[in-house]
Amino acid sequence: MNKQGKITTGLLAYGMSGKVFHAPFLCDNDLFDLHAVVERTHKNAHKDYPDITSYDSVDELLLDPLIELVIVNTPNDTHFEFAKRAIEYGKHVLIEKPFAPTLEEANELFALGEKYRKHVFAYHNRRFDSDFLSLQYVLDKNFVGQPIELHLRFDRYKTAIGPKVFKETKRPAAGVLYDLGSHLLDQAISLFGKPKSMTKIAGAYRAGSEVDDYGTIILSYVDGLNVFITTSLLVADPQAAFVLHGTQGSFVKQRTDVQEAQLLAGIKPQDAIYGLEEANVDGLLTINKGDGELEKLIVPSEKGRYEQVFQHVYDSIRHDAPYYVTADQIRWQLEILAPAKRK
């Protein structure tokens, strides 16, 4: 196994995710070489990266012997098929959320990774959102005492049916819970592990919607903590992203991470301002000073760090370091996301 040098990488698509969430972190980077991309129709990648190789099909890219790592950033219902083929071609894989539509498919990918001695990574960049890192900081410092209740929200307002067929039609891993809920579920699991029980509610409220555009998941833990995950495409007034209540206080943080907007605006991960929120969107901590007296404190936002995903990938491939998203965490996530069986 090559233990040195850059990891030669291929992207399976160059839509928004490839252009925004992957390519900027693979280029101008001492750890990776963005070598190739799959572009079936429009050939746009060379405009941003003149030296990149553009393939017409997934199989063409997988046949490239230089590529060690394949990023599976295609429609949700293709993740399993393309990841499986990439592993069988001898590639490590980094798979966007949702990792796979079902637990059974995830287990097959992990087993294939072991068989072929290839790493199988889940791409969960929102563990490195500045707002979530701020919540994690408050919990790590025990500012609110024993956590009692945590609300995580991802709100959008999109009344029309979107153009992405894989998200809006009845097919594996479609709907807002798989799309946005998987982010929040991963964040909750990363903080507290596997819940003892869960309750899930999903509904379709937009005119003509074939998939869920609203969902709530309640996770209950053995120590009495309850975590409420809500995501919706019909919230005209988005609510706070994180609301935490504990025995000694509360913490409230809006969804304020700037990384996606910065990347869309052309700001590079290496730029000094990358990942830094505005000062006026800091979190608010209310704590018990004793004798019932409360104090309100501003919690400065942490710096967003999506580049950490790729540092972890590199360290795992080159140095066999543990990856920050474990196979069990993915299994727990997919158990919870699985659609209810119809009687």
Short mmCIF file of C-alpha atoms in Angstrom, two decimals:
data_model
loop_
_atom_site.label_atom_id
_atom_site.label_comp_id
_atom_site.label_asym_id
_atom_site.label_seq_id
_atom_site.Cartn_x
_atom_site.Cartn_y
_atom_site.Cartn_z
CA MET A 1 0.00 0.00 0.00
CA ASN A 2 1.25 3.48 -0.87
CA LYS A 3 1.90 5.29 2.40
CA GLN A 4 3.27 8.46 0.86
CA GLY A 5 2.24 11.22 -1.51
CA LYS A 6 -1.00 12.72 -2.65
CA ILE A 7 -4.13 10.64 -3.01
CA THR A 8 -5.22 10.64 -6.65
CA THR A 9 -8.97 11.21 -6.63
CA GLY A 10 -11.91 10.95 -9.04
CA LEU A 11 -15.31 12.64 -8.78
CA LEU A 12 -18.37 10.87 -10.14
CA ALA A 13 -20.20 14.13 -10.87
CA TYR A 14 -19.47 17.83 -11.26
CA GLY A 15 -22.78 19.36 -10.27
CA MET A 16 -23.14 21.59 -7.25
CA SER A 17 -21.71 19.12 -4.76
CA GLY A 18 -18.69 18.32 -6.88
CA LYS A 19 -18.03 21.97 -7.70
CA VAL A 20 -18.66 23.34 -4.20
CA PHE A 21 -18.16 20.66 -1.54
CA HIS A 22 -15.37 18.56 -3.03
CA ALA A 23 -13.21 20.10 -5.76
CA PRO A 24 -12.09 23.18 -3.76
CA PHE A 25 -10.77 20.92 -1.00
CA LEU A 26 -8.99 18.52 -3.35
CA CYS A 27 -7.16 21.19 -5.34
CA ASP A 28 -4.40 23.46 -4.03
CA ASN A 29 -3.95 20.76 -1.42
CA ASP A 30 -0.77 18.90 -0.51
CA LEU A 31 -2.79 15.78 0.32
CA PHE A 32 -4.90 15.20 -2.80
CA ASP A 33 -4.74 15.35 -6.58
CA LEU A 34 -8.11 15.89 -8.28
CA HIS A 35 -7.37 13.82 -11.37
CA ALA A 36 -10.68 13.07 -13.10
CA VAL A 37 -14.42 13.66 -13.13
CA VAL A 38 -17.42 12.05 -14.84
CA GLU A 39 -19.36 14.47 -17.06
CA ARG A 40 -21.91 12.71 -19.23
CA THR A 41 -23.24 15.74 -21.11
CA HIS A 42 -21.83 19.18 -20.31
CA LYS A 43 -18.05 19.36 -19.99
CA ASN A 44 -17.54 22.16 -17.46
CA ALA A 45 -14.87 20.97 -15.05
CA HIS A 46 -11.97 22.02 -17.27
CA LYS A 47 -13.11 25.65 -16.99
CA ASP A 48 -12.20 25.54 -13.31
CA TYR A 49 -9.46 22.92 -13.49
CA PRO A 50 -7.78 22.91 -16.95
CA ASP A 51 -5.69 19.81 -16.25
CA ILE A 52 -8.56 17.58 -15.16
CA THR A 53 -9.58 14.49 -17.17
CA SER A 54 -13.27 14.32 -18.06
CA TYR A 55 -14.77 10.86 -18.59
CA ASP A 56 -18.08 10.11 -20.26
CA SER A 57 -19.04 7.28 -17.89
CA VAL A 58 -18.47 5.96 -14.39
CA ASP A 59 -16.83 2.80 -15.71
CA GLU A 60 -14.28 4.82 -17.68
CA LEU A 61 -13.24 6.62 -14.51
CA LEU A 62 -13.13 3.39 -12.48
CA LEU A 63 -10.82 1.84 -15.08
CA ASP A 64 -8.27 4.63 -14.58
CA PRO A 65 -5.38 2.91 -12.75
CA LEU A 66 -4.10 6.18 -11.27
CA ILE A 67 -7.21 6.78 -9.18
CA GLU A 68 -7.08 5.57 -5.58
CA LEU A 69 -10.12 7.34 -4.14
CA VAL A 70 -13.56 7.74 -5.74
CA ILE A 71 -16.06 10.26 -4.42
CA VAL A 72 -19.62 9.05 -4.92
CA ASN A 73 -21.59 12.29 -5.23
CA THR A 74 -24.29 11.08 -7.60
CA PRO A 75 -28.09 10.89 -6.97
CA ASN A 76 -29.06 9.19 -3.70
CA ASP A 77 -30.46 6.04 -5.28
CA THR A 78 -27.19 5.35 -7.15
CA HIS A 79 -24.86 5.52 -4.14
CA PHE A 80 -24.91 1.80 -3.41
CA GLU A 81 -24.43 0.65 -7.01
CA PHE A 82 -21.58 3.05 -7.81
CA ALA A 83 -19.80 2.58 -4.47
CA LYS A 84 -19.98 -1.19 -4.85
CA ARG A 85 -18.49 -1.06 -8.34
CA ALA A 86 -15.75 1.32 -7.23
CA ILE A 87 -14.69 -0.97 -4.39
CA GLU A 88 -14.69 -3.96 -6.73
CA TYR A 89 -12.46 -1.94 -9.08
CA GLY A 90 -10.02 -1.56 -6.21
CA LYS A 91 -10.80 2.00 -5.11
CA HIS A 92 -11.38 3.58 -1.73
CA VAL A 93 -14.75 5.37 -1.64
CA LEU A 94 -16.11 8.51 0.00
CA ILE A 95 -19.92 8.40 -0.19
CA GLU A 96 -22.17 11.42 0.21
CA LYS A 97 -25.24 11.29 2.43
CA PRO A 98 -27.36 9.32 2.54
CA PHE A 99 -24.66 6.64 2.62
CA ALA A 100 -27.07 4.07 1.16
CA PRO A 101 -30.85 3.71 1.01
CA THR A 102 -30.91 0.68 3.35
CA LEU A 103 -29.01 -0.87 6.22
CA GLU A 104 -28.57 -4.08 4.22
CA GLU A 105 -26.83 -2.19 1.41
CA ALA A 106 -24.59 -0.37 3.87
CA ASN A 107 -23.55 -3.65 5.46
CA GLU A 108 -22.74 -5.05 2.02
CA LEU A 109 -20.50 -2.06 1.26
CA PHE A 110 -18.66 -2.37 4.56
CA ALA A 111 -18.18 -6.10 3.96
CA LEU A 112 -16.85 -5.42 0.46
CA GLY A 113 -14.44 -2.88 1.88
CA GLU A 114 -13.06 -5.49 4.24
CA LYS A 115 -12.88 -8.10 1.47
CA TYR A 116 -10.93 -5.84 -0.89
CA ARG A 117 -9.07 -4.03 1.91
CA LYS A 118 -10.47 -0.68 0.89
CA HIS A 119 -11.71 2.18 3.03
CA VAL A 120 -15.42 2.95 2.85
CA PHE A 121 -16.05 6.48 4.13
CA ALA A 122 -19.27 8.40 4.80
CA TYR A 123 -19.14 12.08 3.86
CA HIS A 124 -20.76 14.01 6.72
CA ASN A 125 -19.37 17.52 6.41
CA ARG A 126 -21.91 19.13 8.74
CA ARG A 127 -20.12 17.83 11.80
CA PHE A 128 -17.78 20.69 10.89
CA ASP A 129 -20.40 23.44 10.57
CA SER A 130 -19.49 26.42 12.73
CA ASP A 131 -22.91 26.44 14.43
CA PHE A 132 -22.74 22.74 15.30
CA LEU A 133 -19.15 23.07 16.53
CA SER A 134 -20.39 25.85 18.82
CA LEU A 135 -23.03 23.51 20.25
CA GLN A 136 -20.40 20.81 20.69
CA TYR A 137 -18.18 23.29 22.55
CA VAL A 138 -20.99 24.16 24.98
CA LEU A 139 -21.62 20.47 25.67
CA ASP A 140 -17.93 19.67 26.06
CA LYS A 141 -17.55 22.48 28.62
CA ASN A 142 -20.66 21.28 30.52
CA PHE A 143 -22.04 24.83 30.57
CA VAL A 144 -25.70 23.73 30.83
CA GLY A 145 -25.14 20.82 33.21
CA GLN A 146 -26.85 17.53 32.40
CA PRO A 147 -28.56 17.83 29.00
CA ILE A 148 -32.31 17.29 29.20
CA GLU A 149 -33.62 18.35 25.80
CA LEU A 150 -32.01 19.20 22.48
CA HIS A 151 -33.78 20.46 19.36
CA LEU A 152 -32.03 20.32 15.98
CA ARG A 153 -33.74 21.92 12.99
CA PHE A 154 -33.06 22.30 9.29
CA ASP A 155 -35.70 24.61 7.80
CA ARG A 156 -36.22 25.71 4.22
CA TYR A 157 -39.11 27.29 2.36
CA LYS A 158 -39.62 25.71 -1.05
CA THR A 159 -43.28 25.41 -1.98
CA ALA A 160 -42.66 24.18 -5.52
CA ILE A 161 -41.60 20.66 -6.46
CA GLY A 162 -37.87 20.78 -7.19
CA PRO A 163 -36.29 19.75 -10.51
CA LYS A 164 -34.12 16.98 -9.03
CA VAL A 165 -36.06 13.83 -9.85
CA PHE A 166 -34.09 11.62 -7.45
CA LYS A 167 -35.17 13.83 -4.55
CA GLU A 168 -38.79 14.40 -5.55
CA THR A 169 -40.09 11.06 -6.84
CA LYS A 170 -40.81 7.76 -5.13
CA ARG A 171 -37.47 5.99 -5.25
CA PRO A 172 -34.94 4.77 -2.67
CA ALA A 173 -33.60 7.45 -0.31
CA ALA A 174 -35.89 10.22 -1.58
CA GLY A 175 -37.55 12.83 0.60
CA VAL A 176 -36.46 15.45 3.11
CA LEU A 177 -35.61 13.06 5.96
CA TYR A 178 -33.00 11.28 3.88
CA ASP A 179 -31.83 14.56 2.35
CA LEU A 180 -31.63 17.01 5.26
CA GLY A 181 -32.63 14.80 8.18
CA SER A 182 -29.56 12.62 7.68
CA HIS A 183 -27.36 15.63 8.52
CA LEU A 184 -29.13 16.26 11.82
CA LEU A 185 -29.31 12.58 12.68
CA ASP A 186 -25.58 12.23 12.14
CA GLN A 187 -24.94 15.23 14.37
CA ALA A 188 -27.10 13.81 17.16
CA ILE A 189 -25.51 10.37 16.93
CA SER A 190 -22.02 11.89 16.94
CA LEU A 191 -22.85 13.62 20.23
CA PHE A 192 -24.82 10.98 22.09
CA GLY A 193 -24.52 7.64 20.30
CA LYS A 194 -27.28 5.15 19.69
CA PRO A 195 -30.67 6.03 21.25
CA LYS A 196 -32.64 3.50 23.28
CA SER A 197 -35.78 4.26 21.25
CA MET A 198 -37.11 6.57 18.58
CA THR A 199 -40.34 7.99 17.21
CA LYS A 200 -40.65 9.23 13.64
CA ILE A 201 -43.27 11.37 11.90
CA ALA A 202 -43.21 12.22 8.21
CA GLY A 203 -45.62 13.95 5.87
CA ALA A 204 -46.04 15.46 2.40
CA TYR A 205 -47.68 18.90 2.40
CA ARG A 206 -46.65 20.61 -0.85
CA ALA A 207 -49.17 20.36 -3.67
CA GLY A 208 -48.33 17.31 -5.75
CA SER A 209 -45.49 16.10 -3.55
CA GLU A 210 -44.69 12.40 -3.91
CA VAL A 211 -42.18 12.35 -1.04
CA ASP A 212 -41.98 13.57 2.52
CA ASP A 213 -41.28 17.30 2.76
CA TYR A 214 -41.66 17.38 6.54
CA GLY A 215 -40.22 15.08 9.16
CA THR A 216 -39.64 14.85 12.90
CA ILE A 217 -37.58 12.23 14.70
CA ILE A 218 -37.51 11.95 18.50
CA LEU A 219 -34.55 10.11 19.96
CA SER A 220 -34.75 8.99 23.59
CA TYR A 221 -31.63 8.07 25.57
CA VAL A 222 -31.11 6.00 28.70
CA ASP A 223 -30.10 9.00 30.83
CA GLY A 224 -33.40 10.77 30.17
CA LEU A 225 -32.20 13.00 27.34
CA ASN A 226 -34.62 13.55 24.47
CA VAL A 227 -33.40 14.84 21.11
CA PHE A 228 -35.94 16.34 18.69
CA ILE A 229 -34.90 16.45 15.02
CA THR A 230 -37.11 18.44 12.65
CA THR A 231 -36.67 19.27 9.01
CA SER A 232 -39.16 20.88 6.66
CA LEU A 233 -39.42 22.51 3.25
CA LEU A 234 -42.35 24.67 4.38
CA VAL A 235 -40.98 26.95 7.09
CA ALA A 236 -41.29 30.57 5.98
CA ASP A 237 -39.67 31.80 9.20
CA PRO A 238 -36.74 29.46 9.95
CA GLN A 239 -36.28 28.72 13.64
CA ALA A 240 -33.09 28.30 15.64
CA ALA A 241 -30.95 25.40 14.43
CA PHE A 242 -29.95 24.27 17.92
CA VAL A 243 -31.82 24.74 21.19
CA LEU A 244 -30.30 22.96 24.18
CA HIS A 245 -31.75 22.83 27.69
CA GLY A 246 -29.98 21.32 30.69
CA THR A 247 -30.09 21.30 34.47
CA GLN A 248 -27.90 24.43 34.69
CA GLY A 249 -28.86 26.45 31.65
CA SER A 250 -29.83 26.78 27.99
CA PHE A 251 -28.06 27.45 24.71
CA VAL A 252 -29.60 28.77 21.47
CA LYS A 253 -27.85 29.01 18.11
CA GLN A 254 -29.23 29.96 14.71
CA ARG A 255 -28.23 28.09 11.53
CA THR A 256 -25.44 30.45 10.57
CA ASP A 257 -22.63 28.41 9.00
CA VAL A 258 -21.23 30.39 6.07
CA GLN A 259 -19.11 27.77 4.31
CA GLU A 260 -21.59 26.79 1.58
CA ALA A 261 -22.33 30.43 0.74
CA GLN A 262 -18.64 31.29 0.72
CA LEU A 263 -17.76 28.39 -1.55
CA LEU A 264 -20.56 29.34 -3.95
CA ALA A 265 -19.15 32.88 -3.98
CA GLY A 266 -15.72 31.59 -4.96
CA ILE A 267 -14.02 31.95 -1.59
CA LYS A 268 -11.37 29.26 -1.17
CA PRO A 269 -10.83 27.07 1.91
CA GLN A 270 -7.33 28.56 2.16
CA ASP A 271 -8.63 32.14 2.40
CA ALA A 272 -8.32 33.84 5.80
CA ILE A 273 -12.05 34.59 6.06
CA TYR A 274 -13.17 31.08 5.14
CA GLY A 275 -15.46 29.50 7.75
CA LEU A 276 -15.75 32.65 9.89
CA GLU A 277 -19.25 33.79 10.79
CA GLU A 278 -20.30 37.39 11.34
CA ALA A 279 -19.96 38.50 14.97
CA ASN A 280 -23.66 39.34 15.34
CA VAL A 281 -24.83 35.74 14.95
CA ASP A 282 -23.07 34.25 17.97
CA GLY A 283 -24.86 31.77 20.21
CA LEU A 284 -26.68 32.78 23.40
CA LEU A 285 -25.97 30.90 26.62
CA THR A 286 -28.18 31.37 29.68
CA ILE A 287 -26.72 29.82 32.85
CA ASN A 288 -27.61 29.50 36.51
CA LYS A 289 -25.26 31.63 38.65
CA GLY A 290 -26.76 30.24 41.86
CA ASP A 291 -29.76 31.09 44.03
CA GLY A 292 -31.91 31.21 40.92
CA GLU A 293 -29.98 34.10 39.36
CA LEU A 294 -29.48 33.73 35.62
CA GLU A 295 -26.72 35.16 33.46
CA LYS A 296 -26.76 35.56 29.69
CA LEU A 297 -23.47 35.10 27.84
CA ILE A 298 -22.48 35.34 24.22
CA VAL A 299 -20.71 32.25 22.83
CA PRO A 300 -18.50 33.24 19.87
CA SER A 301 -18.98 31.02 16.85
CA GLU A 302 -16.41 28.35 16.11
CA LYS A 303 -14.67 28.40 12.74
CA GLY A 304 -16.28 26.11 10.13
CA ARG A 305 -13.88 23.41 8.98
CA TYR A 306 -15.09 21.25 6.09
CA GLU A 307 -11.45 20.63 5.22
CA GLN A 308 -11.33 18.32 8.23
CA VAL A 309 -13.35 15.73 6.30
CA PHE A 310 -10.54 15.37 3.80
CA GLN A 311 -7.83 15.44 6.46
CA HIS A 312 -9.55 12.48 8.11
CA VAL A 313 -9.84 10.66 4.77
CA TYR A 314 -6.14 11.19 4.10
CA ASP A 315 -5.09 10.08 7.58
CA SER A 316 -7.19 6.94 7.31
CA ILE A 317 -5.86 5.93 3.87
CA ARG A 318 -2.23 6.86 4.42
CA HIS A 319 -1.85 6.18 8.14
CA ASP A 320 -4.70 3.79 9.02
CA ALA A 321 -6.11 6.34 11.48
CA PRO A 322 -9.70 5.81 12.67
CA TYR A 323 -12.24 7.74 10.59
CA TYR A 324 -14.50 10.22 12.36
CA VAL A 325 -17.75 8.56 11.16
CA THR A 326 -17.88 4.93 12.22
CA ALA A 327 -19.66 2.08 10.46
CA ASP A 328 -21.92 1.60 13.47
CA GLN A 329 -22.98 5.26 13.38
CA ILE A 330 -24.04 4.81 9.76
CA ARG A 331 -25.92 1.61 10.66
CA TRP A 332 -27.81 3.37 13.46
CA GLN A 333 -28.65 6.26 11.14
CA LEU A 334 -30.08 4.01 8.44
CA GLU A 335 -32.07 1.96 10.95
CA ILE A 336 -33.79 5.19 11.98
CA LEU A 337 -34.26 6.58 8.46
CA ALA A 338 -35.73 3.36 7.06
CA PRO A 339 -39.29 3.89 5.82
CA ALA A 340 -42.03 2.24 7.86
CA LYS A 341 -43.04 -1.13 6.47
CA ARG A 342 -46.52 -1.11 5.00
CA LYS A 343 -48.95 -3.66 6.36
#
